[in-house]
Amino acid sequence: MLMRRRISIILAAVCMAAFCSCAFVGTNEETAQKTEFFAMDTYMSVTAYGESAQKAIELAKDEVQRLDKLWSVTDENSEIFAVNSGGEVSVSGETAQLISFMLEMAKRTGGTLEPTLYPVVKAWGFTGGENRVPSGDEIQELLKNVGYEKVSVSGNTVTIPSGVMLDTGAVGKGYASDKAAEVLKENGVDSALIDLGGNIVLIGSKPDGKDWKIGVRDPEGDGVVGVISASDCAIVTSGAYERNFTVDGVVYGHIIDPKSGAPVDNDILSVTVIASEGRLCDALSTALFVMGKDGAITHWRTHKDFEMIMLCKDGQAYVTEGIADRFEADEKHSEMKINVITG
Ligand code: ADP
Ligand code: MG
């Protein structure tokens, strides 16, 4: 429960920043239609404007809840659960696409995004069960079944050895946010903000034509470190502060380094990724967090298909050149050094 409360605080911070400049003036004021719900183990909301907004947000919510049922790791009736029993498993086209995307991103990120980490994530108690610190031997044993190369997808058939298990936690919400955006657009919405547990997709700009303002949460305190002005894009943050537990003063976060099987503890506090699609942002934010500052910068220089804002333990922000002039530090963090990463 503590974990969920923490997430709702993060969400509140994000939403506050998202809407703080939405005070409309004049006669063109449009009413926001908003739906809030719990899915994929987190709080979600969809806000849309325009005549078709009311119906569209309900359809978008239905879509996310449908995907949650399909992709839940713990629901015995889900397709991912079926895949995790091993063998050759036939799945729907969209589940095959999700798995293919996760494998592709695992390859691209050198296995820092590791879709088969589920047994290790479970051992730490991050998906169901109680949080605990597994022994080194237990982790080494579990790591024998970890490795995205062990899984293959051909058409709608997934082939996976017994004991290897997929975890959709790092990509599912981002993927679902793109699907929700498609539903809104198909239903005539051209101004909306989707927030699936901090996985943001912005459709168009605000009804007044201005950019949305999205807060980047302070990983070490309450409130935001700064605000991103953006439209028509996705924004996703990964950070160990989102879900963690403490034993003997050591904080264990929910993002695991696949090499060691232990929670990541490097020079990054949080990484926010901005790109055209939620799925790319979600996969990358997790992977870049594992890579650490230098690895993340190298990855950006190699691909350049996303922008990022890294908040690091040295108290500084590292921001890629394409987003630098759209990121403004909050007054409380006006002293923070912002380094611009260039190509
Ligand atoms: P959140 O889903 O909390 O916003 P992320 O997108 O960063 O955060 O995903 C973290 C989740 O992904 C973890 O809770 C776990 O289920 C899973 N996970 C943890 N480490 C990795 C990793 N290195 N690669 C892939 N999935 C991971
Ligand atoms: Mg992610």
PDB file of C-alpha atoms and ligand atoms in Angstrom, residues 7 111-118 121 126-127 167-171 173 196-199 236-239 242-243 254-258 264 282-283 285-287 289-290, ligand 1:
ATOM      1  CA  ILE A   7       3.036   6.332  -6.850  1.00  0.00           C
ATOM      2  CA  GLY A 111      20.436  -6.628 -22.958  1.00  0.00           C
ATOM      3  CA  THR A 112      20.146  -3.796 -20.418  1.00  0.00           C
ATOM      4  CA  LEU A 113      16.425  -4.061 -21.152  1.00  0.00           C
ATOM      5  CA  GLU A 114      15.996  -7.737 -20.370  1.00  0.00           C
ATOM      6  CA  PRO A 115      12.422  -8.984 -20.973  1.00  0.00           C
ATOM      7  CA  THR A 116      13.136 -12.404 -19.391  1.00  0.00           C
ATOM      8  CA  LEU A 117      14.090 -11.036 -15.993  1.00  0.00           C
ATOM      9  CA  TYR A 118      10.797 -12.072 -14.400  1.00  0.00           C
ATOM     10  CA  VAL A 121      12.213  -9.554 -10.309  1.00  0.00           C
ATOM     11  CA  PHE A 126       8.747  -6.628  -6.940  1.00  0.00           C
ATOM     12  CA  THR A 127       5.945  -8.462  -8.735  1.00  0.00           C
ATOM     13  CA  ASP A 167       8.134  -9.607 -17.654  1.00  0.00           C
ATOM     14  CA  THR A 168       6.115  -6.885 -19.370  1.00  0.00           C
ATOM     15  CA  GLY A 169       6.693  -4.403 -16.511  1.00  0.00           C
ATOM     16  CA  ALA A 170       9.245  -2.243 -18.311  1.00  0.00           C
ATOM     17  CA  VAL A 171       7.394  -1.809 -21.610  1.00  0.00           C
ATOM     18  CA  LYS A 173       2.466   0.658 -19.973  1.00  0.00           C
ATOM     19  CA  LEU A 196      -0.504   5.597 -17.474  1.00  0.00           C
ATOM     20  CA  GLY A 197       1.352   5.632 -14.162  1.00  0.00           C
ATOM     21  CA  GLY A 198       3.752   8.333 -15.295  1.00  0.00           C
ATOM     22  CA  ASN A 199       3.930   7.091 -18.899  1.00  0.00           C
ATOM     23  CA  VAL A 236       8.402   8.480 -19.701  1.00  0.00           C
ATOM     24  CA  THR A 237      10.551   8.533 -16.561  1.00  0.00           C
ATOM     25  CA  SER A 238      12.289   5.622 -14.839  1.00  0.00           C
ATOM     26  CA  GLY A 239      13.776   5.973 -11.392  1.00  0.00           C
ATOM     27  CA  GLU A 242       9.218   4.788  -7.923  1.00  0.00           C
ATOM     28  CA  ARG A 243       9.165   1.403  -6.192  1.00  0.00           C
ATOM     29  CA  HIS A 254      12.732  -2.123  -8.751  1.00  0.00           C
ATOM     30  CA  ILE A 255      14.982  -1.765 -11.801  1.00  0.00           C
ATOM     31  CA  ILE A 256      17.403  -4.685 -11.928  1.00  0.00           C
ATOM     32  CA  ASP A 257      20.788  -4.880 -13.620  1.00  0.00           C
ATOM     33  CA  PRO A 258      20.466  -8.090 -15.677  1.00  0.00           C
ATOM     34  CA  VAL A 264      20.699  -0.906 -10.183  1.00  0.00           C
ATOM     35  CA  ASP A 282       9.268   3.145 -21.791  1.00  0.00           C
ATOM     36  CA  ALA A 283      11.763   0.561 -23.070  1.00  0.00           C
ATOM     37  CA  SER A 285      13.966   4.796 -19.880  1.00  0.00           C
ATOM     38  CA  THR A 286      14.433   1.441 -18.140  1.00  0.00           C
ATOM     39  CA  ALA A 287      17.447   0.471 -20.269  1.00  0.00           C
ATOM     40  CA  PHE A 289      18.736   3.747 -16.214  1.00  0.00           C
ATOM     41  CA  VAL A 290      20.596   0.406 -16.183  1.00  0.00           C
TER      42      VAL A 290
HETATM   43  P1  ADP B   1       7.728   1.486 -14.042  1.00  0.00           P
HETATM   44  O1  ADP B   1       7.050   0.376 -14.779  1.00  0.00           O
HETATM   45  O2  ADP B   1       7.658   1.355 -12.572  1.00  0.00           O
HETATM   46  O3  ADP B   1       7.344   2.836 -14.532  1.00  0.00           O
HETATM   47  P2  ADP B   1      10.020   0.796 -15.616  1.00  0.00           P
HETATM   48  O4  ADP B   1       9.352   1.044 -16.903  1.00  0.00           O
HETATM   49  O5  ADP B   1      11.426   1.278 -15.509  1.00  0.00           O
HETATM   50  O6  ADP B   1       9.262   1.372 -14.375  1.00  0.00           O
HETATM   51  O7  ADP B   1       9.980  -0.789 -15.433  1.00  0.00           O
HETATM   52  C1  ADP B   1      10.404  -1.417 -14.266  1.00  0.00           C
HETATM   53  C2  ADP B   1       9.799  -2.795 -14.195  1.00  0.00           C
HETATM   54  O8  ADP B   1      10.314  -3.616 -15.254  1.00  0.00           O
HETATM   55  C3  ADP B   1      10.138  -3.530 -12.919  1.00  0.00           C
HETATM   56  O9  ADP B   1       9.128  -3.373 -11.955  1.00  0.00           O
HETATM   57  C4  ADP B   1      10.272  -4.973 -13.367  1.00  0.00           C
HETATM   58  O10 ADP B   1       9.000  -5.583 -13.447  1.00  0.00           O
HETATM   59  C5  ADP B   1      10.824  -4.846 -14.761  1.00  0.00           C
HETATM   60  N1  ADP B   1      12.295  -4.748 -14.846  1.00  0.00           N
HETATM   61  C6  ADP B   1      13.197  -4.435 -13.873  1.00  0.00           C
HETATM   62  N2  ADP B   1      14.442  -4.360 -14.368  1.00  0.00           N
HETATM   63  C7  ADP B   1      14.327  -4.609 -15.694  1.00  0.00           C
HETATM   64  C8  ADP B   1      15.275  -4.687 -16.774  1.00  0.00           C
HETATM   65  N3  ADP B   1      16.565  -4.458 -16.606  1.00  0.00           N
HETATM   66  N4  ADP B   1      14.777  -4.996 -18.003  1.00  0.00           N
HETATM   67  C9  ADP B   1      13.468  -5.242 -18.201  1.00  0.00           C
HETATM   68  N5  ADP B   1      12.543  -5.196 -17.240  1.00  0.00           N
HETATM   69  C10 ADP B   1      12.959  -4.886 -15.997  1.00  0.00           C
END
